[in-house]
Short mmCIF file of C-alpha atoms and ligand atoms in Angstrom, two decimals:
data_model
loop_
_atom_site.label_atom_id
_atom_site.label_comp_id
_atom_site.label_asym_id
_atom_site.label_seq_id
_atom_site.Cartn_x
_atom_site.Cartn_y
_atom_site.Cartn_z
CA MET A 60 -51.52 14.50 54.69
CA THR A 61 -49.48 11.33 55.14
CA GLN A 62 -49.84 9.22 58.22
CA LEU A 63 -47.61 6.40 59.37
CA PHE A 64 -48.93 4.04 62.03
CA VAL A 65 -46.45 1.79 63.82
CA HIS A 66 -48.32 -0.84 65.79
CA GLY A 67 -47.64 -3.89 67.91
CA GLY A 68 -44.11 -2.93 69.00
CA SER A 69 -42.55 -1.98 72.35
CA LEU A 70 -41.57 1.68 72.50
CA VAL A 71 -38.35 2.43 74.36
CA HIS A 72 -38.44 5.63 76.42
CA GLU A 73 -36.03 7.01 79.02
CA ASP A 74 -38.52 6.11 81.74
CA GLY A 75 -39.61 2.68 80.60
CA VAL A 76 -40.39 0.26 77.80
CA ARG A 77 -44.09 0.17 76.94
CA ASP A 78 -46.27 -1.67 74.43
CA GLU A 79 -47.66 1.35 72.56
CA ASP A 80 -48.55 2.35 69.04
CA LEU A 81 -46.89 5.32 67.38
CA LEU A 82 -48.67 7.70 65.02
CA ILE A 83 -46.75 10.09 62.77
CA GLU A 84 -48.28 12.70 60.49
CA ASN A 85 -46.31 14.72 57.96
CA GLY A 86 -43.06 13.66 59.62
CA VAL A 87 -44.04 14.63 63.18
CA ILE A 88 -45.25 12.35 65.99
CA ILE A 89 -48.89 13.11 66.79
CA GLY A 90 -49.82 10.12 68.94
CA VAL A 91 -48.16 7.69 71.33
CA GLY A 92 -50.35 4.95 72.71
CA GLU A 93 -53.58 6.52 71.45
CA THR A 94 -55.23 6.25 68.08
CA SER A 95 -57.98 8.88 68.10
CA LYS A 96 -56.34 10.71 65.18
CA LEU A 97 -55.62 7.61 63.09
CA ALA A 98 -56.79 8.03 59.49
CA ALA A 99 -58.26 5.14 57.51
CA ASP A 100 -55.61 5.43 54.81
CA ALA A 101 -52.59 5.58 57.14
CA GLN A 102 -49.58 3.54 56.06
CA ARG A 103 -49.19 0.71 58.59
CA ILE A 104 -46.02 -0.86 59.91
CA ASP A 105 -46.29 -4.04 61.90
CA ALA A 106 -43.69 -3.91 64.68
CA THR A 107 -44.86 -7.02 66.52
CA GLY A 108 -41.95 -8.54 68.44
CA LEU A 109 -39.76 -5.49 67.76
CA LEU A 110 -38.42 -2.66 69.88
CA VAL A 111 -39.09 0.87 68.63
CA PHE A 112 -36.37 3.35 69.58
CA PRO A 113 -36.34 7.08 68.88
CA GLY A 114 -33.79 7.78 66.15
CA LEU A 115 -30.43 8.09 67.90
CA ILE A 116 -28.39 11.30 67.96
CA ASP A 117 -24.66 10.77 67.53
CA SER A 118 -23.20 14.01 68.80
CA GLN A 119 -19.57 13.26 67.95
CA VAL A 120 -18.59 12.10 64.47
CA HIS A 121 -15.74 12.94 62.06
CA PHE A 122 -16.93 12.60 58.46
CA ARG A 123 -13.81 14.02 56.76
CA GLU A 124 -15.45 16.21 54.10
CA PRO A 125 -14.00 18.44 52.80
CA GLY A 126 -10.44 17.38 52.18
CA LEU A 127 -10.13 13.82 53.42
CA GLU A 128 -12.88 12.10 51.43
CA HIS A 129 -10.72 9.06 50.80
CA LYS A 130 -11.48 8.15 54.45
CA GLU A 131 -15.20 9.07 54.45
CA ASP A 132 -17.56 11.75 53.15
CA LEU A 133 -20.91 13.13 54.18
CA ALA A 134 -22.79 10.61 52.03
CA THR A 135 -20.94 7.53 53.30
CA GLY A 136 -20.75 8.77 56.89
CA SER A 137 -24.47 9.54 57.04
CA LEU A 138 -25.17 6.17 55.42
CA CYS A 139 -23.32 4.51 58.33
CA CYS A 140 -25.60 6.50 60.62
CA VAL A 141 -28.93 5.36 59.23
CA ALA A 142 -27.71 1.78 58.75
CA GLY A 143 -27.01 1.77 62.49
CA GLY A 144 -30.16 3.55 63.68
CA VAL A 145 -28.62 7.03 64.02
CA THR A 146 -30.90 9.67 62.49
CA ALA A 147 -29.02 12.83 63.49
CA PHE A 148 -25.32 13.63 63.79
CA CYS A 149 -23.12 16.48 64.93
CA GLU A 150 -19.89 16.59 62.96
CA MET A 151 -16.51 17.74 64.21
CA PRO A 152 -14.49 20.57 62.64
CA ASN A 153 -11.11 18.86 62.04
CA THR A 154 -11.59 18.53 58.29
CA LYS A 155 -9.26 19.99 55.65
CA PRO A 156 -9.60 22.93 55.77
CA PRO A 157 -10.93 22.93 59.33
CA THR A 158 -14.35 24.46 59.98
CA THR A 159 -13.16 27.64 61.64
CA ASP A 160 -15.36 30.37 60.17
CA PRO A 161 -18.90 30.94 58.85
CA LYS A 162 -17.78 30.37 55.26
CA ALA A 163 -16.44 26.89 56.04
CA LEU A 164 -19.61 26.12 58.00
CA ALA A 165 -21.80 27.25 55.10
CA ASP A 166 -19.73 25.10 52.75
CA LYS A 167 -20.40 21.98 54.89
CA LEU A 168 -24.12 22.75 55.06
CA GLU A 169 -24.22 23.11 51.29
CA ARG A 170 -22.38 19.82 50.83
CA ALA A 171 -24.76 18.00 53.20
CA ALA A 172 -27.96 19.23 51.51
CA GLY A 173 -29.26 16.50 49.21
CA ARG A 174 -26.43 14.12 50.17
CA SER A 175 -26.90 13.37 53.86
CA TRP A 176 -29.17 10.48 54.83
CA ALA A 177 -29.51 11.76 58.40
CA ASP A 178 -30.16 15.20 59.90
CA TYR A 179 -27.00 17.12 60.71
CA ALA A 180 -25.17 19.99 62.38
CA PHE A 181 -21.53 21.03 62.25
CA PHE A 182 -19.17 22.27 64.95
CA LEU A 183 -16.97 25.32 64.58
CA GLY A 184 -13.35 24.66 65.59
CA ALA A 185 -11.82 27.09 68.07
CA SER A 186 -8.38 28.60 67.49
CA LYS A 187 -6.26 31.51 68.66
CA ASP A 188 -7.31 33.45 65.55
CA ASN A 189 -11.08 33.10 65.84
CA ALA A 190 -11.36 33.04 69.66
CA ASP A 191 -13.19 36.36 69.96
CA SER A 192 -15.57 35.83 67.00
CA LEU A 193 -16.98 32.47 68.03
CA GLY A 194 -19.75 33.96 70.15
CA GLU A 195 -21.09 35.80 67.12
CA TRP A 196 -20.76 32.81 64.79
CA GLU A 197 -22.01 30.00 67.02
CA THR A 198 -25.67 30.93 66.58
CA ALA A 199 -25.66 30.35 62.81
CA PRO A 200 -28.28 27.88 61.57
CA GLY A 201 -26.86 24.36 61.34
CA CYS A 202 -24.03 25.12 63.79
CA ALA A 203 -23.68 22.52 66.56
CA GLY A 204 -21.60 24.88 68.70
CA VAL A 205 -17.88 25.29 69.30
CA LYS A 206 -15.29 22.51 69.66
CA ILE A 207 -11.94 22.93 71.39
CA PHE A 208 -8.99 20.57 71.02
CA MET A 209 -6.84 21.17 74.14
CA GLY A 210 -4.43 18.48 72.91
CA SER A 211 -3.51 17.80 69.31
CA SER A 212 -5.13 14.89 67.58
CA THR A 213 -6.07 14.33 63.90
CA GLY A 214 -5.78 17.66 62.01
CA SER A 215 -4.37 21.04 62.90
CA LEU A 216 -6.86 22.38 65.45
CA LEU A 217 -5.31 23.13 68.80
CA VAL A 218 -5.75 25.45 71.78
CA PRO A 219 -2.94 24.53 74.15
CA ASP A 220 -2.87 27.55 76.48
CA ASP A 221 -5.18 28.80 79.23
CA GLU A 222 -5.20 32.39 78.04
CA THR A 223 -6.75 31.51 74.66
CA LEU A 224 -9.03 28.98 76.30
CA GLU A 225 -10.38 31.64 78.59
CA ARG A 226 -10.99 33.99 75.66
CA ILE A 227 -12.91 31.26 73.86
CA LEU A 228 -14.98 30.42 76.93
CA ARG A 229 -15.82 34.10 77.38
CA SER A 230 -16.98 34.44 73.76
CA GLY A 231 -20.51 33.12 73.38
CA GLU A 232 -23.02 31.21 75.43
CA ARG A 233 -23.64 27.79 73.99
CA ARG A 234 -22.13 24.71 75.56
CA VAL A 235 -18.60 24.13 74.25
CA ALA A 236 -17.43 20.60 73.36
CA VAL A 237 -13.91 19.90 74.62
CA HIS A 238 -11.27 17.32 73.78
CA SER A 239 -9.25 17.36 76.98
CA GLU A 240 -5.61 16.24 76.85
CA ASP A 241 -2.71 18.42 78.02
CA GLU A 242 -0.65 19.42 74.98
CA LEU A 243 2.56 20.27 76.82
CA LEU A 244 2.66 16.93 78.56
CA LEU A 245 1.74 15.11 75.35
CA GLN A 246 4.67 16.72 73.56
CA GLN A 247 7.09 15.78 76.33
CA ASN A 248 5.84 12.20 76.37
CA TYR A 249 5.98 11.80 72.58
CA ALA A 250 9.52 13.19 72.52
CA ALA A 251 10.62 10.59 75.07
CA ALA A 252 8.87 7.63 73.41
CA PRO A 253 10.75 5.27 71.05
CA LYS A 254 9.47 5.46 67.45
CA GLY A 255 8.15 2.14 66.18
CA ALA A 256 7.13 1.05 69.69
CA PRO A 257 4.25 -1.43 69.93
CA TYR A 258 0.83 0.21 69.63
CA ALA A 259 0.25 -0.66 73.30
CA ILE A 260 2.50 2.28 74.19
CA HIS A 261 -0.27 4.68 73.10
CA PRO A 262 -2.03 4.90 76.52
CA GLN A 263 1.33 5.29 78.27
CA VAL A 264 2.29 8.26 76.11
CA ARG A 265 -1.17 9.78 76.18
CA SER A 266 -1.07 9.03 79.88
CA ILE A 267 -3.64 9.29 82.65
CA GLU A 268 -1.85 12.44 83.75
CA THR A 269 -2.27 14.13 80.33
CA ALA A 270 -6.04 13.70 80.70
CA VAL A 271 -6.30 14.61 84.37
CA ARG A 272 -4.07 17.69 84.14
CA SER A 273 -6.02 19.02 81.19
CA THR A 274 -9.42 18.35 82.75
CA THR A 275 -8.30 20.02 85.99
CA ARG A 276 -7.28 23.11 84.00
CA LEU A 277 -10.58 23.06 82.17
CA LEU A 278 -12.64 22.80 85.37
CA ASP A 279 -10.72 25.75 86.84
CA LEU A 280 -11.61 27.83 83.79
CA VAL A 281 -15.22 26.71 83.82
CA GLU A 282 -15.48 27.83 87.44
CA LYS A 283 -13.82 31.11 86.61
CA THR A 284 -15.92 31.93 83.53
CA GLY A 285 -19.21 30.15 84.27
CA ARG A 286 -19.26 28.81 80.68
CA LYS A 287 -20.91 25.45 80.08
CA VAL A 288 -18.77 22.69 78.60
CA HIS A 289 -19.28 19.13 77.42
CA LEU A 290 -16.29 16.93 78.22
CA LEU A 291 -15.86 14.54 75.31
CA HIS A 292 -14.69 10.92 75.41
CA ILE A 293 -13.67 10.62 79.06
CA SER A 294 -11.05 7.91 79.34
CA THR A 295 -9.85 7.73 82.96
CA ALA A 296 -11.28 6.67 86.31
CA GLU A 297 -9.34 9.58 87.82
CA GLU A 298 -11.25 12.18 85.77
CA LEU A 299 -14.55 10.60 86.84
CA ASP A 300 -13.47 10.92 90.50
CA LEU A 301 -12.40 14.51 89.91
CA LEU A 302 -15.70 15.37 88.22
CA ARG A 303 -17.69 13.89 91.10
CA GLU A 304 -15.54 15.66 93.70
CA ARG A 305 -15.75 19.06 92.06
CA ASP A 306 -19.37 18.58 91.02
CA LEU A 307 -20.01 21.63 88.86
CA GLY A 308 -23.55 20.49 88.11
CA ASP A 309 -24.91 21.35 84.69
CA LEU A 310 -21.83 23.44 83.88
CA VAL A 311 -19.98 20.25 82.95
CA THR A 312 -21.73 17.48 81.04
CA LYS A 313 -19.91 14.30 80.13
CA GLU A 314 -19.49 11.89 77.24
CA ALA A 315 -18.21 8.34 76.95
CA THR A 316 -17.51 6.44 73.72
CA PRO A 317 -18.27 2.79 72.99
CA ASN A 318 -14.54 2.19 72.47
CA HIS A 319 -13.69 3.13 76.05
CA LEU A 320 -16.61 0.99 77.24
CA PHE A 321 -16.00 -2.14 75.15
CA LEU A 322 -12.25 -2.33 74.53
CA CYS A 323 -9.49 -2.92 77.09
CA ALA A 324 -5.74 -2.43 77.13
CA PRO A 325 -3.41 -4.20 76.69
CA GLU A 326 -5.47 -6.92 74.91
CA CYS A 327 -7.05 -4.55 72.36
CA TYR A 328 -3.63 -3.39 71.13
CA GLU A 329 -2.33 -6.96 70.99
CA ARG A 330 -5.38 -8.10 68.99
CA PHE A 331 -6.15 -5.09 66.84
CA GLY A 332 -2.94 -3.04 66.75
CA ALA A 333 -3.56 0.47 65.43
CA HIS A 334 -7.24 -0.40 64.87
CA ALA A 335 -7.68 0.17 68.60
CA GLN A 336 -5.67 3.41 68.58
CA MET A 337 -7.60 6.58 69.29
CA ASN A 338 -7.28 9.81 71.28
CA PRO A 339 -7.72 9.84 74.19
CA PRO A 340 -6.62 6.23 74.27
CA VAL A 341 -8.38 3.07 75.32
CA ARG A 342 -6.93 2.13 78.71
CA ASP A 343 -6.99 -0.88 81.02
CA ARG A 344 -9.97 -2.65 82.60
CA ARG A 345 -10.00 -0.42 85.70
CA HIS A 346 -10.94 2.59 83.56
CA ARG A 347 -13.41 0.62 81.45
CA ASP A 348 -15.19 -0.60 84.58
CA ALA A 349 -15.23 2.90 86.10
CA LEU A 350 -16.82 4.22 82.90
CA ARG A 351 -19.45 1.48 82.92
CA GLU A 352 -20.23 2.36 86.54
CA ALA A 353 -20.46 6.04 85.60
CA LEU A 354 -22.98 5.17 82.88
CA ALA A 355 -25.14 3.33 85.36
CA ASP A 356 -25.01 5.99 88.11
CA GLY A 357 -25.84 8.85 85.72
CA THR A 358 -22.44 10.58 85.83
CA ILE A 359 -22.19 10.17 82.04
CA ASP A 360 -24.82 12.17 80.14
CA VAL A 361 -24.12 11.13 76.57
CA ILE A 362 -22.57 8.39 74.48
CA GLY A 363 -21.00 9.62 71.25
CA SER A 364 -19.35 7.26 68.79
CA ASP A 365 -16.37 9.51 67.94
CA HIS A 366 -16.64 7.88 64.50
CA ALA A 367 -13.14 8.59 63.14
CA PRO A 368 -12.37 6.60 60.00
CA HIS A 369 -8.89 6.10 58.54
CA THR A 370 -7.96 3.74 55.72
CA LEU A 371 -6.41 0.30 56.26
CA GLU A 372 -3.26 1.54 54.57
CA GLU A 373 -2.98 4.51 56.94
CA LYS A 374 -3.64 2.33 59.96
CA ALA A 375 -0.89 -0.12 58.85
CA LYS A 376 1.78 2.50 59.57
CA PRO A 377 4.02 1.98 62.61
CA TRP A 378 3.31 3.91 65.80
CA PRO A 379 3.29 6.94 66.11
CA GLU A 380 2.62 7.63 62.39
CA SER A 381 -0.46 5.41 62.56
CA PRO A 382 -3.38 7.85 62.77
CA SER A 383 -5.70 7.78 65.78
CA GLY A 384 -9.40 7.09 65.37
CA ILE A 385 -11.91 4.25 65.06
CA PRO A 386 -15.08 4.21 62.93
CA GLY A 387 -18.15 3.58 65.07
CA THR A 388 -21.42 5.36 64.38
CA GLN A 389 -22.92 2.25 62.74
CA THR A 390 -21.93 -0.14 65.53
CA ILE A 391 -23.03 1.98 68.50
CA LEU A 392 -26.59 0.58 68.77
CA PRO A 393 -25.84 -3.13 68.25
CA LEU A 394 -23.01 -2.90 70.80
CA LEU A 395 -25.25 -1.21 73.37
CA LEU A 396 -28.05 -3.72 72.72
CA THR A 397 -25.48 -6.40 73.44
CA ALA A 398 -24.56 -4.60 76.68
CA VAL A 399 -28.25 -4.80 77.62
CA HIS A 400 -28.25 -8.52 76.84
CA ASP A 401 -25.12 -8.91 78.97
CA GLY A 402 -26.80 -7.11 81.86
CA TRP A 403 -24.74 -3.95 82.40
CA LEU A 404 -27.05 -1.47 80.66
CA ARG A 405 -30.81 -1.01 80.33
CA LEU A 406 -32.74 -0.30 77.14
CA GLU A 407 -33.90 2.95 78.75
CA ASP A 408 -30.26 4.00 79.22
CA ILE A 409 -29.69 3.80 75.47
CA VAL A 410 -32.44 6.38 74.94
CA ARG A 411 -31.11 8.54 77.79
CA LEU A 412 -27.54 8.49 76.44
CA LEU A 413 -28.24 8.85 72.71
CA GLY A 414 -31.63 10.59 72.69
CA GLY A 415 -32.58 12.78 75.66
CA GLY A 416 -28.92 13.22 76.71
CA PRO A 417 -27.51 14.88 73.58
CA SER A 418 -30.75 16.80 73.09
CA ARG A 419 -30.52 18.31 76.61
CA VAL A 420 -26.76 18.86 76.55
CA TYR A 421 -26.72 20.75 73.26
CA GLY A 422 -30.30 22.09 73.18
CA ILE A 423 -31.35 20.13 70.08
CA GLU A 424 -35.02 20.64 69.27
CA GLY A 425 -37.55 17.97 68.38
CA LYS A 426 -35.23 14.98 68.54
CA GLY A 427 -34.41 12.07 70.84
CA ARG A 428 -37.89 11.18 72.18
CA LEU A 429 -40.94 9.29 71.06
CA ALA A 430 -43.49 11.89 72.12
CA PRO A 431 -46.08 14.09 70.38
CA GLY A 432 -44.49 17.12 68.71
CA PHE A 433 -41.14 15.40 68.20
CA ASP A 434 -39.81 14.47 64.77
CA GLY A 435 -40.94 11.07 63.55
CA ASP A 436 -37.41 9.63 63.70
CA PHE A 437 -37.43 6.03 64.85
CA VAL A 438 -35.61 2.73 64.54
CA LEU A 439 -37.03 -0.75 64.55
CA VAL A 440 -34.81 -3.17 66.45
CA ASP A 441 -35.10 -6.93 66.42
CA PRO A 442 -33.75 -8.07 69.80
CA ARG A 443 -33.77 -11.71 68.69
CA ILE A 444 -31.17 -11.32 65.95
CA GLU A 445 -27.84 -12.82 66.93
CA ASP A 446 -24.94 -12.18 64.63
CA SER A 447 -21.18 -11.96 64.59
CA LEU A 448 -20.71 -8.44 63.28
CA PRO A 449 -20.10 -9.04 59.57
CA LEU A 450 -17.66 -6.81 57.74
CA ALA A 451 -20.02 -6.74 54.74
CA TRP A 452 -22.66 -4.99 56.89
CA LEU A 453 -20.43 -1.95 57.50
CA ARG A 454 -20.93 1.06 55.25
CA SER A 455 -17.90 3.18 56.18
CA ARG A 456 -15.32 3.87 53.52
CA ALA A 457 -12.72 2.80 56.13
CA GLY A 458 -13.71 -0.85 55.58
CA TRP A 459 -12.77 -2.19 59.01
CA SER A 460 -13.89 -2.25 62.62
CA PRO A 461 -12.32 -3.68 65.77
CA TYR A 462 -15.79 -5.11 66.46
CA GLU A 463 -15.83 -7.27 63.32
CA GLY A 464 -16.85 -10.76 64.43
CA THR A 465 -18.15 -9.57 67.83
CA LYS A 466 -21.16 -11.61 68.93
CA LEU A 467 -24.13 -9.24 68.89
CA HIS A 468 -27.54 -9.61 70.47
CA GLY A 469 -30.05 -7.36 68.75
CA MET A 470 -29.81 -5.36 65.50
CA PRO A 471 -31.51 -2.31 63.99
CA THR A 472 -33.55 -3.45 60.98
CA ARG A 473 -35.30 -0.33 59.65
CA THR A 474 -34.58 3.39 60.15
CA PHE A 475 -37.06 6.21 59.58
CA VAL A 476 -36.23 9.91 59.39
CA ARG A 477 -39.19 12.25 59.88
CA GLY A 478 -41.63 9.45 59.07
CA ILE A 479 -39.88 8.24 55.92
CA GLU A 480 -38.06 4.93 55.70
CA THR A 481 -34.48 5.76 54.87
CA TYR A 482 -32.78 2.43 55.44
CA GLY A 483 -34.19 -1.08 55.65
CA LYS A 484 -33.40 -4.61 54.50
CA HIS A 485 -29.75 -3.50 54.21
CA VAL A 486 -30.38 -0.85 51.57
CA THR A 487 -31.23 2.82 51.43
CA HIS A 488 -34.69 3.92 50.34
CA GLY A 489 -35.51 7.07 48.40
CA ALA A 490 -33.11 9.98 48.24
CA PRO A 491 -30.95 11.53 50.97
CA MET A 492 -33.22 14.00 52.76
CA GLY A 493 -31.24 15.07 55.82
CA ARG A 494 -31.82 18.59 57.11
CA PRO A 495 -29.97 20.87 59.52
CA LEU A 496 -30.77 20.30 63.19
CA ARG A 497 -32.67 23.00 65.03
CA TYR A 498 -31.35 24.29 68.34
CA ARG A 499 -33.09 26.10 71.15
CA THR A 500 -30.44 28.81 71.08
CA THR A 501 -30.53 29.54 67.36
CA SER A 502 -33.07 30.79 64.88
CA ALA A 503 -32.60 27.74 62.62
O1 DOR B 655 -8.79 9.32 67.89
C1 DOR B 655 -9.24 10.38 67.49
N1 DOR B 655 -9.48 10.58 66.18
N2 DOR B 655 -9.48 11.37 68.34
C2 DOR B 655 -9.78 12.61 67.93
O2 DOR B 655 -9.92 13.48 68.75
C3 DOR B 655 -9.87 12.92 66.49
C4 DOR B 655 -10.19 11.72 65.72
C5 DOR B 655 -10.00 11.91 64.24
O3 DOR B 655 -10.55 12.86 63.71
O4 DOR B 655 -9.35 11.07 63.62
#
């Protein structure tokens, strides 16, 4: 029996921040704020002056393995996670080859075993060819569910038409993650746009209308089929209005990314060029402010980083060859701590959006809360650290971030996965010991 006793810190829960001790035994939390089971030989961690967060769940990352390991792989991607306080990730299927069948899923699980620093699950990508099999496949152990790209982005996955979409939504029961941009409109807009235009054209081409039209189509199909969806990386104020108007309750849960909350057009494109380019695009302040409001009023259920690394060389290409995507799983927590310092977010919201939120939305078991019976995943945060995000701190193979140099207030200092310190003092500890996530809907 191994016990870990974290004392003197302030535990951050969805419903408050409390000075409590945390007791973990054999990787599972057995006590919060009470020490009746504390053994004399427990390992002790002094968290005086520190915040103790549950390990964060990043439910949208692209780690590029197999096929695009020059951008990232499961070892480097999961290292970014634990360096930033993320102890579980759900990885997207647009790898090479894409994860579109049980064999490709099994291959990713095999690759992650013994190499991932954080716990993991992998999405299956939906296509015309596998539409009717997804319901059978989605319950496999280690499967995060099904992901649909309604508009094309990085990789070949695409479901542009309502007929296939409906077939996918009718196959299976788990909540489906959806990238919502209207492919037809995207193609028309790209065809009309001058090649080599400034990067600031990106949100004009991937316009508000491309997002709204697609999300309207999706909501119609959700109403028709009754299938639950999770709308990824919402980028427009108009979609937020639409979602509130049509209020489909738990049928439609919603995600925002840090990039849409912290960056603003046109300045971000002027300052960072293609390093601010992602899909759906970062838009102007009106949308950013609407998203911040939607975080505060509970419209947004989850923050996902959409960690999407590309190399500096790839990003140096002129628009539209410059690939879309921004690395971000490591910077999510320091940015949100800074939002708390700046007064537009609460510490409790961070746990709601990256702990309880993803766990509820996707049915992840035993994660996202500091409570007895949950995995002993936690992060120590020093709220007094002030730093200008140093490039040397970043662990992604991409080697850049639009947030480099951003003044931060608060940093994760040590990360524990199931009671074992995995990252601390800027280095990894022990060996990668990530495991597949368990879901309420699967036997895993
Ligand atoms: O900007 C993006 N990059 N959006 C996506 O949907 C995919 C991602 C990637 O994989 O590069």
